[in-house]
mmCIF file of C-alpha atoms and ligand atoms in Angstrom:
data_model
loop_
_atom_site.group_PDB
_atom_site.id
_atom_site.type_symbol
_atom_site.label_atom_id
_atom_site.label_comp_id
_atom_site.label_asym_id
_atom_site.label_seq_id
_atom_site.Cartn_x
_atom_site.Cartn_y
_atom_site.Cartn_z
ATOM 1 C CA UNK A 1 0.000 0.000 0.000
ATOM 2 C CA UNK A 2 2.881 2.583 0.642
ATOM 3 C CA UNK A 3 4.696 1.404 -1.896
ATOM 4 C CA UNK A 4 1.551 2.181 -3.880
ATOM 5 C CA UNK A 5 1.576 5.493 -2.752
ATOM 6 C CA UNK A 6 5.093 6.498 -3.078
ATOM 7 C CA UNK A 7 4.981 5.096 -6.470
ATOM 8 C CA UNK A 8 1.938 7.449 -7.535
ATOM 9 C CA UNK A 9 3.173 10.398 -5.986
ATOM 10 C CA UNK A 10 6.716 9.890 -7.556
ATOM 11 C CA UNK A 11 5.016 10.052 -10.870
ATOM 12 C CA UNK A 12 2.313 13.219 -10.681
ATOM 13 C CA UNK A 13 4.320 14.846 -7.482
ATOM 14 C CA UNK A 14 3.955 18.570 -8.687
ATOM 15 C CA UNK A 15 7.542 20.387 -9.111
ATOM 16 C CA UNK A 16 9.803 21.257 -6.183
ATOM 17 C CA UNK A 17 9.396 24.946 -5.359
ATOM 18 C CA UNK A 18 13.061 25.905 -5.983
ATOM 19 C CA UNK A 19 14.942 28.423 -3.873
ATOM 20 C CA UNK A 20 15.185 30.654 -7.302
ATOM 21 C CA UNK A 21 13.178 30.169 -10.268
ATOM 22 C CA UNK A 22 15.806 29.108 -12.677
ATOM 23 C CA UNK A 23 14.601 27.764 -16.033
ATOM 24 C CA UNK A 24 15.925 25.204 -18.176
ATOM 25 C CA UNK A 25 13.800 26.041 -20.869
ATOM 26 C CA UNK A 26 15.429 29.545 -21.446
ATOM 27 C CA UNK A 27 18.820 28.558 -20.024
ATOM 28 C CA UNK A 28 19.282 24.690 -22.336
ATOM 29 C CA UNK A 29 16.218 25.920 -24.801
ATOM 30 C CA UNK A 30 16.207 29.200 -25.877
ATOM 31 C CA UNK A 31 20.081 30.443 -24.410
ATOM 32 C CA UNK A 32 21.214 26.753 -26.295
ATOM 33 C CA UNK A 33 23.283 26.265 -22.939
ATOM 34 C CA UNK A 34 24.966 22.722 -23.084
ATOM 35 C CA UNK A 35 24.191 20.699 -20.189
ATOM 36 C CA UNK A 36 28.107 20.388 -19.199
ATOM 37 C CA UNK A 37 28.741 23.976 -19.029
ATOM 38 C CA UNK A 38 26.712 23.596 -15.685
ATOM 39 C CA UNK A 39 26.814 19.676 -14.729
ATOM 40 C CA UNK A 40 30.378 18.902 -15.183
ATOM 41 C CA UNK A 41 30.595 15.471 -13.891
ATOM 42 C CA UNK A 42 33.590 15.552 -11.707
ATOM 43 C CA UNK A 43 35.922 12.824 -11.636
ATOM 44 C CA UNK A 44 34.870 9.948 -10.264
ATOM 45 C CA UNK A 45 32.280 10.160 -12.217
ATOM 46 C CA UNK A 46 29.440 9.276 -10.031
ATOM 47 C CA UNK A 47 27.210 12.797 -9.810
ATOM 48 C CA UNK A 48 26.425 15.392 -12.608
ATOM 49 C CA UNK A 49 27.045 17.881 -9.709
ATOM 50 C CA UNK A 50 25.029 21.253 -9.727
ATOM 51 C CA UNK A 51 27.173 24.743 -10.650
ATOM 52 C CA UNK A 52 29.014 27.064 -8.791
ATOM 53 C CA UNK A 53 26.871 30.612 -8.147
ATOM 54 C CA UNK A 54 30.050 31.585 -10.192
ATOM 55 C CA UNK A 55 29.122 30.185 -13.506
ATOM 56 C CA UNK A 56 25.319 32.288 -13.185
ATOM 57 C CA UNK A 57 27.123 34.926 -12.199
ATOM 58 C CA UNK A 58 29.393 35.205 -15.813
ATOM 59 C CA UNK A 59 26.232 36.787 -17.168
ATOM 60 C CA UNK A 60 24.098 37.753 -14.116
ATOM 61 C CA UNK A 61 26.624 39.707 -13.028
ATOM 62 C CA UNK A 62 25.374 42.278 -15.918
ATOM 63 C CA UNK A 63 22.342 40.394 -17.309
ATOM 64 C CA UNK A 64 18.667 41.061 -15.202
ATOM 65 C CA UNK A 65 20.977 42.297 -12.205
ATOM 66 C CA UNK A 66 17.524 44.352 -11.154
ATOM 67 C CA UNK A 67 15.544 41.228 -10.878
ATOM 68 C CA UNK A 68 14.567 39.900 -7.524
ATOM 69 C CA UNK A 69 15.154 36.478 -8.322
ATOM 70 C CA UNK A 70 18.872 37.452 -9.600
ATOM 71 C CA UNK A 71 19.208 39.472 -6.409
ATOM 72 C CA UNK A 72 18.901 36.121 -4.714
ATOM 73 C CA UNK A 73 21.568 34.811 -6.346
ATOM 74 C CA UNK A 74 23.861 37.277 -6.043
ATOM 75 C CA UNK A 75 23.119 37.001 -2.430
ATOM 76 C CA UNK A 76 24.404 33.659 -2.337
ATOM 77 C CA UNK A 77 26.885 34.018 -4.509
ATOM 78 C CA UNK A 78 28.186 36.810 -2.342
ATOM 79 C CA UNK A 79 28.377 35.306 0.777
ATOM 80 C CA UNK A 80 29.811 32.295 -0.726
ATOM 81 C CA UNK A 81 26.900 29.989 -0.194
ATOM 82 C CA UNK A 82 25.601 27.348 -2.520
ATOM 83 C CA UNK A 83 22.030 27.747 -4.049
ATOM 84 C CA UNK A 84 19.920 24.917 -1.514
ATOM 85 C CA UNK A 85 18.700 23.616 -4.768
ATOM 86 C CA UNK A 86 15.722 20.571 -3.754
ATOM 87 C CA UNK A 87 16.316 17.275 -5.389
ATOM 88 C CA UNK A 88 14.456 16.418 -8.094
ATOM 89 C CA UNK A 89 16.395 12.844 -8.901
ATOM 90 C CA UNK A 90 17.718 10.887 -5.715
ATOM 91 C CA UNK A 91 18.169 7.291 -4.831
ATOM 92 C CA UNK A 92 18.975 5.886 -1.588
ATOM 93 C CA UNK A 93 22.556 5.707 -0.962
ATOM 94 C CA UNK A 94 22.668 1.870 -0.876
ATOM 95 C CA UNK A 95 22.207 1.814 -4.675
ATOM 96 C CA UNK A 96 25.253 2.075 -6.798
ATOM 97 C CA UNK A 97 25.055 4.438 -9.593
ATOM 98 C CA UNK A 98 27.632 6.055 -12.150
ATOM 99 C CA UNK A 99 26.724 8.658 -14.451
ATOM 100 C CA UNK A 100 29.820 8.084 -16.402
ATOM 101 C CA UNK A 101 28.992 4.603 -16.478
ATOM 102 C CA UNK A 102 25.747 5.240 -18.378
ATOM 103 C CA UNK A 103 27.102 8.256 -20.372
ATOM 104 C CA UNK A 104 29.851 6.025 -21.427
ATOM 105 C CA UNK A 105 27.244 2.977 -22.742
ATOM 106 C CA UNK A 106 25.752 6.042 -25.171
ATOM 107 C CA UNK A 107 22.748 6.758 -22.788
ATOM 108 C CA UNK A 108 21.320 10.272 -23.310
ATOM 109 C CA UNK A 109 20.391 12.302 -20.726
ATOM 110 C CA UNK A 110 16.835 12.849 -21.521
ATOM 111 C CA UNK A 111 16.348 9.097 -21.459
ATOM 112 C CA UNK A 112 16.447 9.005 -17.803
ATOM 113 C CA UNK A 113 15.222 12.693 -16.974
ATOM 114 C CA UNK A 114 13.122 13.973 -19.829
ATOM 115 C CA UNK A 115 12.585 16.766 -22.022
ATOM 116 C CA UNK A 116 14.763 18.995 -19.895
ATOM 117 C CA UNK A 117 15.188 21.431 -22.386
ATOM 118 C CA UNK A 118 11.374 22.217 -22.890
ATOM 119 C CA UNK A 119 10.580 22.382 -18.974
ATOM 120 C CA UNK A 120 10.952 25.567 -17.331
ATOM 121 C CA UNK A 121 10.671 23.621 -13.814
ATOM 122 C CA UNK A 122 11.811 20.019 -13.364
ATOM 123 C CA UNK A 123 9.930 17.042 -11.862
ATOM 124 C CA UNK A 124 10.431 13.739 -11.441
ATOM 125 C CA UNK A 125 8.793 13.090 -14.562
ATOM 126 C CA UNK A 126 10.699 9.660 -14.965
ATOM 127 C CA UNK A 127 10.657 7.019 -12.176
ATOM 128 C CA UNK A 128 14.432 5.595 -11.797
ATOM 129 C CA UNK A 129 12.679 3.043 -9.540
ATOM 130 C CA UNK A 130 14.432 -0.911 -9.314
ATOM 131 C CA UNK A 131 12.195 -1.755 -11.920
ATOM 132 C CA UNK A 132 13.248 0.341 -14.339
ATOM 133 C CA UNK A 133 16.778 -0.356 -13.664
ATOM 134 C CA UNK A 134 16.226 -3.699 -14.459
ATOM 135 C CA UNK A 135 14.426 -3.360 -17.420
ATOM 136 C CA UNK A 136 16.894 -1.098 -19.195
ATOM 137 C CA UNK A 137 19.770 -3.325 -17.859
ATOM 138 C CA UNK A 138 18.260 -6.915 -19.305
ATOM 139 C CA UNK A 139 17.663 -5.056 -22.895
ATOM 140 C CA UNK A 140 20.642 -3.784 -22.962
ATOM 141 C CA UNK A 141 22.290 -6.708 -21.743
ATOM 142 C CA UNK A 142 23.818 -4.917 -19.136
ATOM 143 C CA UNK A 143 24.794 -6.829 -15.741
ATOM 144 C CA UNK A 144 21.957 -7.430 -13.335
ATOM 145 C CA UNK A 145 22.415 -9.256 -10.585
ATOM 146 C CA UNK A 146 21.345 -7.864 -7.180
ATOM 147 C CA UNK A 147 25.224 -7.348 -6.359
ATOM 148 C CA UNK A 148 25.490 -4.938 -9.439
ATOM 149 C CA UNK A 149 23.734 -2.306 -7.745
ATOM 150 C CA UNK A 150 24.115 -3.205 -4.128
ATOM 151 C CA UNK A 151 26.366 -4.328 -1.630
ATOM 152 C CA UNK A 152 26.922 -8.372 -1.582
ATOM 153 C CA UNK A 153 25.480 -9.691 1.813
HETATM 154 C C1 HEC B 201 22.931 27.338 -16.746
HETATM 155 C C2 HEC B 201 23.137 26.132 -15.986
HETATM 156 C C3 HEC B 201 22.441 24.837 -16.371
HETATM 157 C C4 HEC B 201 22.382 24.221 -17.599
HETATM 158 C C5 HEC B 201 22.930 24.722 -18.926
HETATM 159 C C6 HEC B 201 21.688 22.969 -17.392
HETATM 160 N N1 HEC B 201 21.329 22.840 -16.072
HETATM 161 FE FE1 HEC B 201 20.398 21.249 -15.219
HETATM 162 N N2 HEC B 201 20.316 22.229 -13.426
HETATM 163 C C7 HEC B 201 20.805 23.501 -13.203
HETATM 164 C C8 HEC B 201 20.377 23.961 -11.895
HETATM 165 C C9 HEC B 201 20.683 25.314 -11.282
HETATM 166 C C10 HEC B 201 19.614 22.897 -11.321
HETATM 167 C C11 HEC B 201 18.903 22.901 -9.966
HETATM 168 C C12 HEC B 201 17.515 23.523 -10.102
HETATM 169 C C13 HEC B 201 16.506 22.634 -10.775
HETATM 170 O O1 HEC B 201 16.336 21.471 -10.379
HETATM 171 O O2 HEC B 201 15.878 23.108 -11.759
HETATM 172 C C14 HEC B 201 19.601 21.833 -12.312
HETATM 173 C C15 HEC B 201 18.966 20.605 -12.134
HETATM 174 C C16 HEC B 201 18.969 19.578 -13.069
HETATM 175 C C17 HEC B 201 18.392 18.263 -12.862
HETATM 176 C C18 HEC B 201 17.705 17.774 -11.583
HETATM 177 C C19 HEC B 201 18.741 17.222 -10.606
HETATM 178 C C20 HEC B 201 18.193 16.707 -9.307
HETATM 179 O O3 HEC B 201 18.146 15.490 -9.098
HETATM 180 O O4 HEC B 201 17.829 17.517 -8.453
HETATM 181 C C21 HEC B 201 18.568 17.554 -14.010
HETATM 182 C C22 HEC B 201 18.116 16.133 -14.273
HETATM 183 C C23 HEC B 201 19.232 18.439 -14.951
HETATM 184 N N3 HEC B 201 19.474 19.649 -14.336
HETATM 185 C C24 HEC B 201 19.556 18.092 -16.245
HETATM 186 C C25 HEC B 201 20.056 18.977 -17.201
HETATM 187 C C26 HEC B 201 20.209 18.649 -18.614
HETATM 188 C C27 HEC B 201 19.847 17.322 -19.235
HETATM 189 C C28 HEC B 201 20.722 19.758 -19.224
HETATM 190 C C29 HEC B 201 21.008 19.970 -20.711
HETATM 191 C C30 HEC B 201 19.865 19.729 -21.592
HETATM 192 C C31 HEC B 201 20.896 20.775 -18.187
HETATM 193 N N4 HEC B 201 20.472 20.260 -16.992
HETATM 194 C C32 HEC B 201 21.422 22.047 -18.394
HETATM 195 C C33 HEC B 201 21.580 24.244 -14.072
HETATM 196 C C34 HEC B 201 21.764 23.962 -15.414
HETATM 197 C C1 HEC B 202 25.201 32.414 -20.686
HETATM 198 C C2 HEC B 202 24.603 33.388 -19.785
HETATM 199 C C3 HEC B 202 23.775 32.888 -18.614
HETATM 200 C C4 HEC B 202 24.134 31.989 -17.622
HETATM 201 C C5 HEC B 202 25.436 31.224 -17.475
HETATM 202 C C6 HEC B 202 23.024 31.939 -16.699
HETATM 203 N N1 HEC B 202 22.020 32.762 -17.124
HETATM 204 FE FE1 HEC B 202 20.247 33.082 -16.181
HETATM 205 N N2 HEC B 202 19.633 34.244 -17.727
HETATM 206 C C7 HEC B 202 20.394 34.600 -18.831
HETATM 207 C C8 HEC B 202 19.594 35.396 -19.749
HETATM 208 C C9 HEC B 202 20.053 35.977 -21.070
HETATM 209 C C10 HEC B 202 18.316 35.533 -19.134
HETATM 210 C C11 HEC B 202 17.077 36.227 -19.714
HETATM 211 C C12 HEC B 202 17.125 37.669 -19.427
HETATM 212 C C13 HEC B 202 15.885 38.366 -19.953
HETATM 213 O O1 HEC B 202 14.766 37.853 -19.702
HETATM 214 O O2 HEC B 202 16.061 39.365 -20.598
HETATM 215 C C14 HEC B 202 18.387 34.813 -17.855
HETATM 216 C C15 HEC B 202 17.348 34.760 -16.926
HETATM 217 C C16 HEC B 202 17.435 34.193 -15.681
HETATM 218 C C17 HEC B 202 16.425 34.265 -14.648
HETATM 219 C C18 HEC B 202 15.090 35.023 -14.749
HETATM 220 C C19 HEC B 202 15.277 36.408 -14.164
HETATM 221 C C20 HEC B 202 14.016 37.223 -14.238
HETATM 222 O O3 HEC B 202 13.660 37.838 -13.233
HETATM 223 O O4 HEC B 202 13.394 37.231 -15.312
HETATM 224 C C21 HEC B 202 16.877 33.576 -13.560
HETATM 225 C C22 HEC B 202 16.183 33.389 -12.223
HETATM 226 C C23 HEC B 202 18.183 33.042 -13.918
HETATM 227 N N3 HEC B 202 18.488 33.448 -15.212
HETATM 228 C C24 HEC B 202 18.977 32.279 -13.076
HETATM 229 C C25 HEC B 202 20.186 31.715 -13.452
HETATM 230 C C26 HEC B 202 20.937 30.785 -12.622
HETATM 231 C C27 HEC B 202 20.527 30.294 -11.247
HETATM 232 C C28 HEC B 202 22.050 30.450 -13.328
HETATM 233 C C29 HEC B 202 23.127 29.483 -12.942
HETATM 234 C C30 HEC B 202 22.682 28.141 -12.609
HETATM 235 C C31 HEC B 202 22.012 31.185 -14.589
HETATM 236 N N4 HEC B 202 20.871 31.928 -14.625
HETATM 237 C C32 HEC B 202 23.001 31.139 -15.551
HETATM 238 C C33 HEC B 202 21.711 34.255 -19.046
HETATM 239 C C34 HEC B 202 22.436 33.358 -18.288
HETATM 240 C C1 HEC B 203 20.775 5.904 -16.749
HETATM 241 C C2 HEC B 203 20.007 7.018 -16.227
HETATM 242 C C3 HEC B 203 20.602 8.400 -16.202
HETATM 243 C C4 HEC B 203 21.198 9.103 -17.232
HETATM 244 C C5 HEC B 203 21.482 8.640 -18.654
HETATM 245 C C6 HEC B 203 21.493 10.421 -16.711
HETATM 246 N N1 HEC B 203 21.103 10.500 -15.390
HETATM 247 FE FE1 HEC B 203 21.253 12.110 -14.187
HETATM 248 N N2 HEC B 203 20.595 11.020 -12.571
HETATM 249 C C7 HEC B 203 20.209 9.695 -12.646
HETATM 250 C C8 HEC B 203 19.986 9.193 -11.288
HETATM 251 C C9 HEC B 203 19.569 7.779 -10.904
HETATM 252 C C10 HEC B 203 20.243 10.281 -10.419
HETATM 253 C C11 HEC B 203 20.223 10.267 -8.895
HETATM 254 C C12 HEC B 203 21.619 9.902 -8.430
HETATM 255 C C13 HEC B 203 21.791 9.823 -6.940
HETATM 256 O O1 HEC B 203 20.881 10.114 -6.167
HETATM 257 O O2 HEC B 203 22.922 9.497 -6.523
HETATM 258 C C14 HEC B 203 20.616 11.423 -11.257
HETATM 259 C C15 HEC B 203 20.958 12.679 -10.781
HETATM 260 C C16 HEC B 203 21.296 13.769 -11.589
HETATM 261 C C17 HEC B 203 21.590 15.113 -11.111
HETATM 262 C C18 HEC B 203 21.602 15.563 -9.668
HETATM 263 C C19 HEC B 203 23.040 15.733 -9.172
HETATM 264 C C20 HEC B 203 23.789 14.442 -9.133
HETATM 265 O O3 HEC B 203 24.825 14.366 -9.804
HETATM 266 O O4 HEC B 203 23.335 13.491 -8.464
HETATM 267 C C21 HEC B 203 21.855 15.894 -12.209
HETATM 268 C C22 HEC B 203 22.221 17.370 -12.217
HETATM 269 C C23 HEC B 203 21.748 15.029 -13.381
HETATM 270 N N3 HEC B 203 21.408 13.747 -12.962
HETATM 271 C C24 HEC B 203 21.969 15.453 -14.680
HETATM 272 C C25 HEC B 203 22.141 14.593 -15.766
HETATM 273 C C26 HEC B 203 22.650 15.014 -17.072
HETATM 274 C C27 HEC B 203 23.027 16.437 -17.457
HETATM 275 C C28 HEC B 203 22.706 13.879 -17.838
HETATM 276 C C29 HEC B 203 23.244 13.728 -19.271
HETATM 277 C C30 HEC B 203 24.582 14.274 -19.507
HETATM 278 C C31 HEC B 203 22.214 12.771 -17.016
HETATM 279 N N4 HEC B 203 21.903 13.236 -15.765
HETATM 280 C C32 HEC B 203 22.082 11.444 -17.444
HETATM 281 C C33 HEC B 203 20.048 8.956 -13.801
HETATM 282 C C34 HEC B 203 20.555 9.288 -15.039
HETATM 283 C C1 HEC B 204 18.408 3.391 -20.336
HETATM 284 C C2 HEC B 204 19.042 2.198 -19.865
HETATM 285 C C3 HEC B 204 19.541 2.114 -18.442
HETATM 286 C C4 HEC B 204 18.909 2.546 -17.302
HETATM 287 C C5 HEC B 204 17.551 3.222 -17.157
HETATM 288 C C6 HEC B 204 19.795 2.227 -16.208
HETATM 289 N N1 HEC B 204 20.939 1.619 -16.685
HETATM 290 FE FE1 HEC B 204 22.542 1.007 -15.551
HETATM 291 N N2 HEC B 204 23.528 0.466 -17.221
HETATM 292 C C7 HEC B 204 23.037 0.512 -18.510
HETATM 293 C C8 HEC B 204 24.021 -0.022 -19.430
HETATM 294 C C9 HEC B 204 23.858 -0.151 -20.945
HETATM 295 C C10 HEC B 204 25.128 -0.390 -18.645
HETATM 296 C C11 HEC B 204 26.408 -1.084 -19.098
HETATM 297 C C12 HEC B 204 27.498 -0.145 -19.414
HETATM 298 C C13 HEC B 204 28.757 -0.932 -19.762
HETATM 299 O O1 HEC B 204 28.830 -2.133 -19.537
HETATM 300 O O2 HEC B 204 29.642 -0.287 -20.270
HETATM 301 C C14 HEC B 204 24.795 -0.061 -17.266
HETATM 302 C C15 HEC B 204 25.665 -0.257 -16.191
HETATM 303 C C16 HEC B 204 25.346 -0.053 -14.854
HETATM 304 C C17 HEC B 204 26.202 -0.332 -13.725
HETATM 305 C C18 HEC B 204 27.627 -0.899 -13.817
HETATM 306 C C19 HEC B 204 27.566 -2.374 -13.971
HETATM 307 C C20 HEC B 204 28.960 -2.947 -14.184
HETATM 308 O O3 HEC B 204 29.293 -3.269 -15.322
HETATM 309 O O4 HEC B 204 29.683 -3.038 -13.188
HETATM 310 C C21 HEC B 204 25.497 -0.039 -12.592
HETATM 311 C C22 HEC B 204 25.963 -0.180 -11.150
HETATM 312 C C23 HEC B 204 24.201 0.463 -13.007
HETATM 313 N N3 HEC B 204 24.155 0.440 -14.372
HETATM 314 C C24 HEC B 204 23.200 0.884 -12.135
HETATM 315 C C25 HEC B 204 21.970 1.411 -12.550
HETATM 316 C C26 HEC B 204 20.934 1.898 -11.651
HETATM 317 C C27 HEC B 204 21.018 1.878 -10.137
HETATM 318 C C28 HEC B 204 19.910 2.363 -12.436
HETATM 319 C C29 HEC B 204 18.586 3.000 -12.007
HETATM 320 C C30 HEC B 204 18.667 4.125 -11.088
HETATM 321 C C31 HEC B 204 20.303 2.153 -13.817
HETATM 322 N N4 HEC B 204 21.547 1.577 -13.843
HETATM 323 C C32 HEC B 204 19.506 2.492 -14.883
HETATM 324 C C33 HEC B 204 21.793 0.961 -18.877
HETATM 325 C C34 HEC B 204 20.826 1.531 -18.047
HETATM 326 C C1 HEC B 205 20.109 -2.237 -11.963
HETATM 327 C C2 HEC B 205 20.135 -1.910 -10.565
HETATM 328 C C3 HEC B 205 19.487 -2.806 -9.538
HETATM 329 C C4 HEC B 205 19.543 -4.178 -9.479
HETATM 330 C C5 HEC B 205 20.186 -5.147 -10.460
HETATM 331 C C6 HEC B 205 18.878 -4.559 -8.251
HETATM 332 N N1 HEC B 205 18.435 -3.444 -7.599
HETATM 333 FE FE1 HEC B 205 17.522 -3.403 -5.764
HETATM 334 N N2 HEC B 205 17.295 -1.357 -5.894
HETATM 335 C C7 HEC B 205 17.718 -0.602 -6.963
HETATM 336 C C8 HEC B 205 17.279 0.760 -6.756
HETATM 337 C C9 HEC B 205 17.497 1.929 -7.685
HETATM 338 C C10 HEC B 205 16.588 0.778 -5.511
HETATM 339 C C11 HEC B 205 15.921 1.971 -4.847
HETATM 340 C C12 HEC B 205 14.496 2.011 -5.290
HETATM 341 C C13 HEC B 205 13.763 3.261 -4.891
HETATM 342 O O1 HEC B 205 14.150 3.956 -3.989
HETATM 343 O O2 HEC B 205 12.722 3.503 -5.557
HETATM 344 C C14 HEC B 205 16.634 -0.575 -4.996
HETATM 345 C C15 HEC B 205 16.074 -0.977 -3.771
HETATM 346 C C16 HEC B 205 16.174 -2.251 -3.256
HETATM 347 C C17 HEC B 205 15.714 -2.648 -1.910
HETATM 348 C C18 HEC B 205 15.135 -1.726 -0.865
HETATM 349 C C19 HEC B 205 13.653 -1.896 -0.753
HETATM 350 C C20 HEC B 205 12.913 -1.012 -1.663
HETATM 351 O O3 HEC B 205 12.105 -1.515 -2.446
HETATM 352 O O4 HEC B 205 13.104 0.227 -1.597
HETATM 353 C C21 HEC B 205 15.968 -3.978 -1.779
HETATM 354 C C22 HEC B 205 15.665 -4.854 -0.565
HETATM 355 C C23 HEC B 205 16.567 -4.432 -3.030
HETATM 356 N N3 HEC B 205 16.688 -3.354 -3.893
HETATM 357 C C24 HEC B 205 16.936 -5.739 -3.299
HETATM 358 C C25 HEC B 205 17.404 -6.196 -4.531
HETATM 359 C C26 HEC B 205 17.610 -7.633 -4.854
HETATM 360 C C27 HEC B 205 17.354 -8.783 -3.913
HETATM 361 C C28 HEC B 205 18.102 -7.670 -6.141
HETATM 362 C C29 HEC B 205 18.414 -8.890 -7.008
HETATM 363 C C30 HEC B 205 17.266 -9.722 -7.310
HETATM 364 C C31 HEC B 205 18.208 -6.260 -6.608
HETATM 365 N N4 HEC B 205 17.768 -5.430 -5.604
HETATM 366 C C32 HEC B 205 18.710 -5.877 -7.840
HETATM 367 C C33 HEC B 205 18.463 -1.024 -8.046
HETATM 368 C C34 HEC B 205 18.767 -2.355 -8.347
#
């Protein structure tokens, strides 16, 4: 029955209210921003990462500096505190996961996230659940035995 629930309200849970109203849709849409120039995927490859108030700041700096929202930023940015961004994608922390890994194998991003680029707010719009593990992993012939994404008893 919870899992029930979870599962529904993974799928139509509205969008995180963000601490400032960025937009991928003008940033990756309309701006034609690459993904990497803000989600470098450090070495060892595991996270994406989010970016540094520094990289918003190479054109806030001069661009909307008036705005509210950008005043927010700049806030953070001056006091040399990360943007508390709320997760959109997370799995527990007993669950391996590479993003090189998949990037690697060819996987595109939107496969596992979505149309990023048309979505001015992100939700979880795609259910990384087990399940879907799996099922990627046995069509692509990937490995899948429980030990492949967790710990070996
Ligand atoms: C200008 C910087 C920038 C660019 C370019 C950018 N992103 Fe992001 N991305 C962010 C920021 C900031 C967040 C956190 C706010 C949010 O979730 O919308 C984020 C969040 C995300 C998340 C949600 C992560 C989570 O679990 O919380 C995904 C997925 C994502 N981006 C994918 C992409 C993809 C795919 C592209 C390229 C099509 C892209 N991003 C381009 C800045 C950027
Ligand atoms: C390559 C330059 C560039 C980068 C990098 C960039 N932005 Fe922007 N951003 C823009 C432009 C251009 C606009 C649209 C300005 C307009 O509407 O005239 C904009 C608009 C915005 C707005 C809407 C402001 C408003 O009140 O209308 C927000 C919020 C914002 N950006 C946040 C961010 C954040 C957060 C980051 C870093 C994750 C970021 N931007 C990185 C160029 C950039
Ligand atoms: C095979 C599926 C898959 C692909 C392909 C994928 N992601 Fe992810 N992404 C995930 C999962 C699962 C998480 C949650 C990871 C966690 O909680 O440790 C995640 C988390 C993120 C995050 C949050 C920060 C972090 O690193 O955990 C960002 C940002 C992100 N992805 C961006 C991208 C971008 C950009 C691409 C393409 C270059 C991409 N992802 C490709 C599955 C994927
Ligand atoms: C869209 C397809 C797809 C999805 C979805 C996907 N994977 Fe994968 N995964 C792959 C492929 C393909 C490989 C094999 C890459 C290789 O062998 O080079 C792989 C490899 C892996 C590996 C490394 C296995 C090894 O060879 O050691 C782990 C761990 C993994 N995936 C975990 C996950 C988890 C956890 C999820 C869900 C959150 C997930 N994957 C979702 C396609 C996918
Ligand atoms: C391809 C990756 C992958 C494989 C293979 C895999 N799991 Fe998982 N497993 C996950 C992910 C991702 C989660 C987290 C699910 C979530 O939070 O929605 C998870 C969660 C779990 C949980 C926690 C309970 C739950 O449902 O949240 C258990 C127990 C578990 N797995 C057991 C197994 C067993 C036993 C096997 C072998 C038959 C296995 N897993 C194979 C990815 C995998």
């Amino acid at each position: 029955m919870l899992a029930l629930l979870l599962f529904f309200f993974a799928d139509h849970a509205p969008p995180p209210v963000q601490p400032i109203a960025y937009s991928h849709k003008l940033h990756a849409g309309t701006l034609g921003l690459a993904c990497k120039t803000c989600h470098t995927n450090p070495d060892p490859g595991e996270l994406m990462g989010f970016p540094a108030t520094g990289v918003c700041m190479t054109c806030h700096q001069t661009v909307k500096k008036d705005s509210p929202q950008i005043q927010k930023l700049a806030a953070f940015h001056e006091h040399k505190q990360p943007v508390p961004w709320k997760r959109v994608y997370q799995i527990p922390s007993f669950v391996y996961f590479s993003h090189r890994t998949h990037l690697e194998s060819g996987t595109a991003c939107e496969t596992c996230h979505g149309p990023v680029k048309e979505r001015d707010a992100l939700w979880r719009e795609k259910i990384l659940s087990m399940g879907n593990c799996m099922e990627c992993h046995q069509k692509t012939h990937a490995l899948n035995d429980c030990d492949t994404c967790h710990e070996p008893r």
